[in-house]
PDB file of C-alpha atoms in Angstrom:
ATOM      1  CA  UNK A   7       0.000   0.000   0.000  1.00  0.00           C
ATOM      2  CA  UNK A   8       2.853   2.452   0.597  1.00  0.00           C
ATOM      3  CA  UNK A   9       4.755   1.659  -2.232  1.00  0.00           C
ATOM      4  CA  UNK A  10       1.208   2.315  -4.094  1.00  0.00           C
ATOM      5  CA  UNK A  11       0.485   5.580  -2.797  1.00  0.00           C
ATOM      6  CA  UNK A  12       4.834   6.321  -3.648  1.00  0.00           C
ATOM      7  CA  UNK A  13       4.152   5.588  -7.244  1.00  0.00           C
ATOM      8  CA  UNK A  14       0.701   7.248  -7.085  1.00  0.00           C
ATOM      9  CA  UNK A  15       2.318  10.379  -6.202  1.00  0.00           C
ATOM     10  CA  UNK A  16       5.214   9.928  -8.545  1.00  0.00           C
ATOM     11  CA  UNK A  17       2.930   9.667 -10.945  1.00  0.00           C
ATOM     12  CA  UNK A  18       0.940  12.784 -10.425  1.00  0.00           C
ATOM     13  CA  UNK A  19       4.220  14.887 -10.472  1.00  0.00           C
ATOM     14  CA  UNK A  20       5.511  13.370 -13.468  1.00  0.00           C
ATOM     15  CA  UNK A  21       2.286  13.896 -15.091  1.00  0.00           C
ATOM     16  CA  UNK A  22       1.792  17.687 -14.375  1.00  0.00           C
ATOM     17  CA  UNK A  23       5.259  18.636 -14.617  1.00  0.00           C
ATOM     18  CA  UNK A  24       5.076  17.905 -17.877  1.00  0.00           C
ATOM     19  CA  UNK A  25       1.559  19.428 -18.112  1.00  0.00           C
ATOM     20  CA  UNK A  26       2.919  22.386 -17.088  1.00  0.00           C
ATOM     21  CA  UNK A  27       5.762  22.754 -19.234  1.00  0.00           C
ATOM     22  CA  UNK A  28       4.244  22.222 -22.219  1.00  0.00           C
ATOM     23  CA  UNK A  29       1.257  24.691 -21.268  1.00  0.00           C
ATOM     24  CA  UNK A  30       4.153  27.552 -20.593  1.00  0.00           C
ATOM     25  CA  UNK A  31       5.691  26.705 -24.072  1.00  0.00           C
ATOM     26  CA  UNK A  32       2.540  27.154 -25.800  1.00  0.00           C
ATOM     27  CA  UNK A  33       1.213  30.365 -23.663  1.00  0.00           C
ATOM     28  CA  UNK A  34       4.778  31.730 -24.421  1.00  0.00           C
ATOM     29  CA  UNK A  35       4.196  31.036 -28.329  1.00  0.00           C
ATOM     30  CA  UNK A  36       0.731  32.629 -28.280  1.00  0.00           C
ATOM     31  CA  UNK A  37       1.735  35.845 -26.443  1.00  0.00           C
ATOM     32  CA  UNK A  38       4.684  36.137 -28.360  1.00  0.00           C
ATOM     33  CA  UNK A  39       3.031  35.731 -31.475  1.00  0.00           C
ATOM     34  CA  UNK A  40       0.063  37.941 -30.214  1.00  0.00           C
ATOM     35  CA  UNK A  41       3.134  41.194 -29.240  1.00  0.00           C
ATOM     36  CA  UNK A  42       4.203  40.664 -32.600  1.00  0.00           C
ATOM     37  CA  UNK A  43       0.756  43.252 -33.697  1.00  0.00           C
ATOM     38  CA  UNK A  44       0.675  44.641 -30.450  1.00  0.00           C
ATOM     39  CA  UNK A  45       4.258  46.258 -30.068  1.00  0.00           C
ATOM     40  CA  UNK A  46       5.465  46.217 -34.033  1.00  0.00           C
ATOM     41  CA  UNK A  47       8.377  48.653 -32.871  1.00  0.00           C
ATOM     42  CA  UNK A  48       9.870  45.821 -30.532  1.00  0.00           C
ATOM     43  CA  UNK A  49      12.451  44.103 -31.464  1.00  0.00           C
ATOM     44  CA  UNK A  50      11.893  39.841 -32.051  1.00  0.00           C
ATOM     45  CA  UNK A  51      14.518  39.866 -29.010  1.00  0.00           C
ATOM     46  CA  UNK A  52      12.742  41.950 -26.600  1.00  0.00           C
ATOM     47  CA  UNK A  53       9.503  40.040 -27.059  1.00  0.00           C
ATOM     48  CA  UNK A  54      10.443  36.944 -26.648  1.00  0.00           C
ATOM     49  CA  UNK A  55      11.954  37.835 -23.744  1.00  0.00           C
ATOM     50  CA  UNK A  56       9.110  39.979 -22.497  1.00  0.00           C
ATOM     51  CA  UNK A  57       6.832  37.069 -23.092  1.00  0.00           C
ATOM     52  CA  UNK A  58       9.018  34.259 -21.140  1.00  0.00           C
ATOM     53  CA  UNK A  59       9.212  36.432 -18.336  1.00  0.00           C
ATOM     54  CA  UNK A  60       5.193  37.466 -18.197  1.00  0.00           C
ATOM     55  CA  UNK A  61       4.399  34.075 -18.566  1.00  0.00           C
ATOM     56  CA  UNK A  62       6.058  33.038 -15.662  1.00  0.00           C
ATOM     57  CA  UNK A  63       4.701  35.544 -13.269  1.00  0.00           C
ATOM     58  CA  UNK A  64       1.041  34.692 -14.561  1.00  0.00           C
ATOM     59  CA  UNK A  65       2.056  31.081 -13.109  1.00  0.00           C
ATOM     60  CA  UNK A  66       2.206  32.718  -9.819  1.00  0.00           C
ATOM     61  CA  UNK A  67      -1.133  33.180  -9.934  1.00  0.00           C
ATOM     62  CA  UNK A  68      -2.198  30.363 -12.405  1.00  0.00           C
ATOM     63  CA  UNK A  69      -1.023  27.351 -10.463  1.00  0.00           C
ATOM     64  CA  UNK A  70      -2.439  28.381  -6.915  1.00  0.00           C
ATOM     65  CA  UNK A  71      -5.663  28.564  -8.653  1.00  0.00           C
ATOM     66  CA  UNK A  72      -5.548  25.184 -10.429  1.00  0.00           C
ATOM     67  CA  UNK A  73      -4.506  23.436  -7.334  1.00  0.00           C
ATOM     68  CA  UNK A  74      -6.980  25.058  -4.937  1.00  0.00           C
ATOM     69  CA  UNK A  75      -9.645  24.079  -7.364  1.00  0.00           C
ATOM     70  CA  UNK A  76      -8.285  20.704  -7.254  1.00  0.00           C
ATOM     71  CA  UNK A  77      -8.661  20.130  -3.638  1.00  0.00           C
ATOM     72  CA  UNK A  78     -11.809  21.498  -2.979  1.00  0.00           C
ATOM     73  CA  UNK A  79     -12.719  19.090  -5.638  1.00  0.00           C
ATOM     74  CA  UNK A  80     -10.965  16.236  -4.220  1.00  0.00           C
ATOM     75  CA  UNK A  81     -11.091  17.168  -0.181  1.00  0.00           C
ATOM     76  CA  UNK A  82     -14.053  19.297   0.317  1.00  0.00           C
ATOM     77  CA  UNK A  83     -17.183  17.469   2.053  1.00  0.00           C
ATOM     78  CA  UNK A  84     -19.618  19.518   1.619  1.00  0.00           C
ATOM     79  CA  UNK A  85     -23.060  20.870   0.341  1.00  0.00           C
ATOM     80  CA  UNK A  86     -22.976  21.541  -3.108  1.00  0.00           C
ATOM     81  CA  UNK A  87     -23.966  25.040  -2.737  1.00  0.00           C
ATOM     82  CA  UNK A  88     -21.116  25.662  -0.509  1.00  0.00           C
ATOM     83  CA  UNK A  89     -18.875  23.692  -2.795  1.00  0.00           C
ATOM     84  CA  UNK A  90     -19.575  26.249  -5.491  1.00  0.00           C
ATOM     85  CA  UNK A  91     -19.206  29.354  -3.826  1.00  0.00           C
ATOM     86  CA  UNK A  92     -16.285  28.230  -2.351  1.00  0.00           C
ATOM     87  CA  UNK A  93     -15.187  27.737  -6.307  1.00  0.00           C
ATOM     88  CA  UNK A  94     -16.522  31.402  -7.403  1.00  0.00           C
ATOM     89  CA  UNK A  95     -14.424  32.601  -4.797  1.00  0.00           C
ATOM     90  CA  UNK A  96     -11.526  31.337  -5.727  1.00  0.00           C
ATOM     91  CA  UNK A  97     -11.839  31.975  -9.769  1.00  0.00           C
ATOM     92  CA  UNK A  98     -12.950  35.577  -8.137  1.00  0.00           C
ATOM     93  CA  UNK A  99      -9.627  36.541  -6.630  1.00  0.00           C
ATOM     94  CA  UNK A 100      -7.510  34.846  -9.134  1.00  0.00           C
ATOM     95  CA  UNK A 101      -8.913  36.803 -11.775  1.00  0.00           C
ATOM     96  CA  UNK A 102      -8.361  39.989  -9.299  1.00  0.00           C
ATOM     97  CA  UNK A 103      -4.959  38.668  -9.264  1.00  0.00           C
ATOM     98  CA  UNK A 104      -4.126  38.336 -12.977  1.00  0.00           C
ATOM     99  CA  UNK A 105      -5.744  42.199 -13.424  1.00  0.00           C
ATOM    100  CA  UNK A 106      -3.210  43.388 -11.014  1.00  0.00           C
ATOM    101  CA  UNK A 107      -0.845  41.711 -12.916  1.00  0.00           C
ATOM    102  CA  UNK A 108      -1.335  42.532 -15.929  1.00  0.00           C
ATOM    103  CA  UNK A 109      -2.450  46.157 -15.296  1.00  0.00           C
ATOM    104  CA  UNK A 110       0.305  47.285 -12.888  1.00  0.00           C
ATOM    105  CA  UNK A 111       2.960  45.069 -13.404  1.00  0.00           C
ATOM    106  CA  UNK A 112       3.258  43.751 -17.227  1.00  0.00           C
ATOM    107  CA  UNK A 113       2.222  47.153 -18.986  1.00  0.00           C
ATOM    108  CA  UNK A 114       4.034  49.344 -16.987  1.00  0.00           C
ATOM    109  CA  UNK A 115       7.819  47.264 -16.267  1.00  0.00           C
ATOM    110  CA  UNK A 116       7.964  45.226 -18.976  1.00  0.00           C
ATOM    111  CA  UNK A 117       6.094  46.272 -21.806  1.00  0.00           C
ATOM    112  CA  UNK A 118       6.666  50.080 -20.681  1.00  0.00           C
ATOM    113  CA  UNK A 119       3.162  50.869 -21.746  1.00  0.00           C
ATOM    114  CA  UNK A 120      -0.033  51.453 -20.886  1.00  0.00           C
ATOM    115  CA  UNK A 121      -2.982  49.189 -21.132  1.00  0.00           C
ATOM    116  CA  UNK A 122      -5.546  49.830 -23.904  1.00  0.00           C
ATOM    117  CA  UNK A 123      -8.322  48.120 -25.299  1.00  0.00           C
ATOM    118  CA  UNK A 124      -7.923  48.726 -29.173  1.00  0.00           C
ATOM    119  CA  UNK A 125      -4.261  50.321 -29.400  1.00  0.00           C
ATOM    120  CA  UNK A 126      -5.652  53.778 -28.113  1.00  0.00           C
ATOM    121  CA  UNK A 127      -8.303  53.884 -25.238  1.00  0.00           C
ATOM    122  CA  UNK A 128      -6.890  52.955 -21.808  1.00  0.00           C
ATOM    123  CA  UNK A 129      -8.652  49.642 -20.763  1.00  0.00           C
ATOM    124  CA  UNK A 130      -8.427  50.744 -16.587  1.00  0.00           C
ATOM    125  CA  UNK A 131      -7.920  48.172 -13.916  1.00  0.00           C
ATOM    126  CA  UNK A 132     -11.588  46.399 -13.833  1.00  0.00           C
ATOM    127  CA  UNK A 133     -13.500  46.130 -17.260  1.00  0.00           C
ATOM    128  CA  UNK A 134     -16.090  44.112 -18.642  1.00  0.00           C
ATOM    129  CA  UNK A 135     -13.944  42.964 -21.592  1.00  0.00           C
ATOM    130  CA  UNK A 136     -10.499  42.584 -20.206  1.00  0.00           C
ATOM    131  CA  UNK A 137     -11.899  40.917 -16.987  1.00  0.00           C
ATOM    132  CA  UNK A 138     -13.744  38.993 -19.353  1.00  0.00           C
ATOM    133  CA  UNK A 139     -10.296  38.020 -20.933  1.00  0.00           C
ATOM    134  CA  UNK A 140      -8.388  37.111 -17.994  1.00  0.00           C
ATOM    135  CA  UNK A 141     -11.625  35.013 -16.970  1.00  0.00           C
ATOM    136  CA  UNK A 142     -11.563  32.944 -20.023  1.00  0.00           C
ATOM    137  CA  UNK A 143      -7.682  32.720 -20.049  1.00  0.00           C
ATOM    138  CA  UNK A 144      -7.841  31.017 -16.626  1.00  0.00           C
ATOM    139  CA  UNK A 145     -10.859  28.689 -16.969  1.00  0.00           C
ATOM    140  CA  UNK A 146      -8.933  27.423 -19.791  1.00  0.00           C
ATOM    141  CA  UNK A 147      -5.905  26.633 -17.746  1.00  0.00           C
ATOM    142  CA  UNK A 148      -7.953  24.806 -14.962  1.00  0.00           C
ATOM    143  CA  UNK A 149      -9.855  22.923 -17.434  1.00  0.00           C
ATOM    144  CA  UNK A 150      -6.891  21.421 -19.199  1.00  0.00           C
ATOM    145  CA  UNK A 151      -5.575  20.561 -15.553  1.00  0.00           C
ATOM    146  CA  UNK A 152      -8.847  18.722 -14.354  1.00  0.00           C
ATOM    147  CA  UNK A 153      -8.811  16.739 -17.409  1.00  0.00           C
ATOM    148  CA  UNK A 154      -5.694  15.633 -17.242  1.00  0.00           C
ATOM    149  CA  UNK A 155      -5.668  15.080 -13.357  1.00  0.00           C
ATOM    150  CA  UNK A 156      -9.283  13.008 -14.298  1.00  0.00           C
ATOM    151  CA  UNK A 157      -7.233  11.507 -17.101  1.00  0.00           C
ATOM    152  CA  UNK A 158      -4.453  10.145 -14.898  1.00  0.00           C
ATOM    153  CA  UNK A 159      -6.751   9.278 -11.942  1.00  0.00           C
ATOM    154  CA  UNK A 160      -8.825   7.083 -14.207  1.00  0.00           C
ATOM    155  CA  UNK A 161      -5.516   5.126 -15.848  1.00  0.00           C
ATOM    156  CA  UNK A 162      -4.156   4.528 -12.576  1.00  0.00           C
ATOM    157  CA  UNK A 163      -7.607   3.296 -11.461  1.00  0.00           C
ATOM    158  CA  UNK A 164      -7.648   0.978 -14.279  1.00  0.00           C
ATOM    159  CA  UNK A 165      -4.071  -0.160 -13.828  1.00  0.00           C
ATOM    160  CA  UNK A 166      -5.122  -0.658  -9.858  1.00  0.00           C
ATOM    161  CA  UNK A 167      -7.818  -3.140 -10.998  1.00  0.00           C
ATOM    162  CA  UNK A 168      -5.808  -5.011 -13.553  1.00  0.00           C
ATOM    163  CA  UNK A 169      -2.992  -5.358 -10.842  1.00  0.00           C
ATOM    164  CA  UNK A 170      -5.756  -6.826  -8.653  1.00  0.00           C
ATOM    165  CA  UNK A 171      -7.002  -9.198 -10.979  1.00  0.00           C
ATOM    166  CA  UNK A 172      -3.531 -10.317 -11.877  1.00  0.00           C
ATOM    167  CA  UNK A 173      -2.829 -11.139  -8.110  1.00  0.00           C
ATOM    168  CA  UNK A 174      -6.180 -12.785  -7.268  1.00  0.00           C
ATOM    169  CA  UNK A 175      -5.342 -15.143 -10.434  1.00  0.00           C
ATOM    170  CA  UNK A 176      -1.831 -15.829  -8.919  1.00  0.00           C
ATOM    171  CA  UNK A 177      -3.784 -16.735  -5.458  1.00  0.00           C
ATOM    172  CA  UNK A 178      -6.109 -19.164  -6.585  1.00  0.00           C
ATOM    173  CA  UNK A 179      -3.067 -20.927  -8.998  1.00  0.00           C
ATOM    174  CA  UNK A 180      -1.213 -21.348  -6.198  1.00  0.00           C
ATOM    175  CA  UNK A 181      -4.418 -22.577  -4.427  1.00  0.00           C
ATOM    176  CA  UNK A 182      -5.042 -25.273  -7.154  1.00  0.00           C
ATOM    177  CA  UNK A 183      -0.908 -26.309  -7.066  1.00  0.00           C
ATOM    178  CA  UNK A 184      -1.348 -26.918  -3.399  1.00  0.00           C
ATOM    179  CA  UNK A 185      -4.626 -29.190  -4.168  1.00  0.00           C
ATOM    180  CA  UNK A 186      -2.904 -31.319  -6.400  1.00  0.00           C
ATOM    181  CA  UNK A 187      -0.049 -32.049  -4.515  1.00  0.00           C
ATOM    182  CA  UNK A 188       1.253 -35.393  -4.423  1.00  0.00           C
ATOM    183  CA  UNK A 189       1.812 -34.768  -0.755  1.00  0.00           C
ATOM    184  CA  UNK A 190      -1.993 -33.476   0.007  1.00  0.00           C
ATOM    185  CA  UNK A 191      -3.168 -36.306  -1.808  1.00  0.00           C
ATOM    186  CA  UNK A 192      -1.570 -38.560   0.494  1.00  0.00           C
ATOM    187  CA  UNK A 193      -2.084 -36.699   3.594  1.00  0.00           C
ATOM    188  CA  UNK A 194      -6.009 -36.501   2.705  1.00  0.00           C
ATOM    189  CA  UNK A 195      -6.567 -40.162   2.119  1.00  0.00           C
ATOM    190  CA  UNK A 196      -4.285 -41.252   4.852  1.00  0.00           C
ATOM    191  CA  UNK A 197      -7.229 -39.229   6.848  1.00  0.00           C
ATOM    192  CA  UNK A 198      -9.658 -41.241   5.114  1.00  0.00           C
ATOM    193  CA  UNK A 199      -7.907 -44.625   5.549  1.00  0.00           C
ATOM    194  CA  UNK A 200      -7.975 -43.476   9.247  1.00  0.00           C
ATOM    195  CA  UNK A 201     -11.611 -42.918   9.451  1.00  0.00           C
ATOM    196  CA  UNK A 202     -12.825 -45.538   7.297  1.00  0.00           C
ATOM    197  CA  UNK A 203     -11.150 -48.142   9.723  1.00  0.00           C
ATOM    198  CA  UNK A 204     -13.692 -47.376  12.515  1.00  0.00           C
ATOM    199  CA  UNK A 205     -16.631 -47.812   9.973  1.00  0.00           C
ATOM    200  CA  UNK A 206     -15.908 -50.089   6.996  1.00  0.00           C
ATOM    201  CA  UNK A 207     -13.066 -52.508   6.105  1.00  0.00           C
ATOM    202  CA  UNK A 208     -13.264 -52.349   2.407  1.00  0.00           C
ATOM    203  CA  UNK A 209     -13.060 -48.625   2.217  1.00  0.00           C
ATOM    204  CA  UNK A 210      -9.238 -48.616   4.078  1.00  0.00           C
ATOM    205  CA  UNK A 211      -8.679 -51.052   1.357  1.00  0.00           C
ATOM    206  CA  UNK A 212      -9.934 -49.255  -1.746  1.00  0.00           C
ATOM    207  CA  UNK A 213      -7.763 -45.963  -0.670  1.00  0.00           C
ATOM    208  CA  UNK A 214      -4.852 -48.106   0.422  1.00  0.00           C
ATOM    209  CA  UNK A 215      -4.520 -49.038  -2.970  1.00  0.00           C
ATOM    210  CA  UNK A 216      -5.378 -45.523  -4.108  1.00  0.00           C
ATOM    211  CA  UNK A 217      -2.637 -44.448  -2.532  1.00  0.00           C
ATOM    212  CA  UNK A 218      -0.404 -47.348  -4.192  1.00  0.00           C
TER     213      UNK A 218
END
C-alpha cells in the first residue's frame, strides 16, 4: 500500500510537470506571437523575452488557482452550494490577481506601456472585456488541468484493478498447485484410511490401494 500511494504520487508529479511545461511553451508562443501586432516597434529579441518572463509571473497566480480548485474538488465534504461558492471565490480573486498583474505590473515594467483596449483607449484596472479576458484565459488553464488530473486518476484506477485481478489469479493458482499435490493427496486419504477403519473394512482397502 505504501509503495502504491509512492508511485501514485510519482505519478501525479511526473504527469503535471510535464503538463505544465508544455502549457508555458505554448502560452509563451501565443503571447509572443500575439506582441508581434501589439508592439510592431519591438524588437523579435525583446519580445520573446518579455513574453518568457510574463508568462512566468502569470504562473504565480495560475497554479495556486488550479490546485486550490483541485482540492476542494478532491477534499471538500460539503453541500454543493457551498462547494460552489467556495469555487466562485476562488476563480474571483484569481482573476483579481491576474488584473493586477497585468495592469500594474506587465504594462508598466515590462512592456513600458499602458494598457488599452484597441491600441488607443486605456482599458483601466476592472473592465467588462479585459476581466472577461483574464476570466476565459484562466478557466482554460484549470480545465486542461482537471482533465488531465481526471485523465491520470482514471488510468491509474484501471491499472489498480488489472494489478488486482492479476494477483487474485496468482492466489487461486497457487491454491489449485497446493490441491494437487502429491503430498496433500496422500495426507487426505491417509485421513480417510484413518476414518474408514472405525466404519468399513473395504473402504481402508480401496484408498490403500489408491494411494499405491
Amino acid at each position: 500500500m505504501i509503495i502504491s500511494l509512492k508511485s501514485n504520487r510519482t505519478s501525479k508529479l511526473q504527469v503535471h510537470l510535464l503538463f505544465w511545461i508544455l502549457y508555458y511553451l505554448l502560452e509563451a508562443y501565443l503571447d509572443f506571437y500575439w506582441s508581434r501586432y501589439q508592439f510592431p516597434d519591438f524588437k523579435w529579441q525583446i519580445r520573446l523575452q518579455n513574453t518568457l518572463i510574463l508568462e512566468l509571473g502569470y504562473f504565480l497566480i495560475k497554479m495556486p488557482l488550479a490546485y486550490s480548485l483541485l482540492h476542494v474538488y478532491e477534499k471538500v465534504h460539503t453541500r454543493n452550494f457551498f462547494k460552489y461558492l467556495l469555487y466562485a471565490l476562488i476563480v474571483v480573486i484569481a482573476v483579481l490577481g491576474h488584473r493586477l498583474f497585468t495592469h500594474y505590473i506587465i504594462y508598466p515594467y515590462i512592456y513600458e506601456a499602458t494598457e488599452t483596449l484597441d491600441g488607443k483607449h486605456p482599458s483601466g484596472f476592472i473592465n467588462g472585456f479585459v476581466a472577461f479576458n483574464s476570466f476565459m484565459d484562466l478557466i482554460f488553464m484549470v480545465g486542461l488541468v482537471f482533465g488531465v488530473e481526471i485523465t491520470r486518476q482514471k488510468n491509474l484506477l484501471k491499472d489498480q484493478i488489472s494489478q488486482l485481478k492479476s494477483e487474485k489469479l496468482d492466489q487461486e493458482l497457487t491454491m489449485l498447485k497446493a490441491q494437487i499435490n502429491p503430498h496433500f493427496l496422500f495426507n487426505t486419504l491417509n485421513n480417510i484410511y484413518g476414518m474408514a477403519l472405525k466404519k468399513q473394512m473395504k473402504l481402508p482397502m480401496l484408498s490403500s490401494s489408491f494411494q499405491k
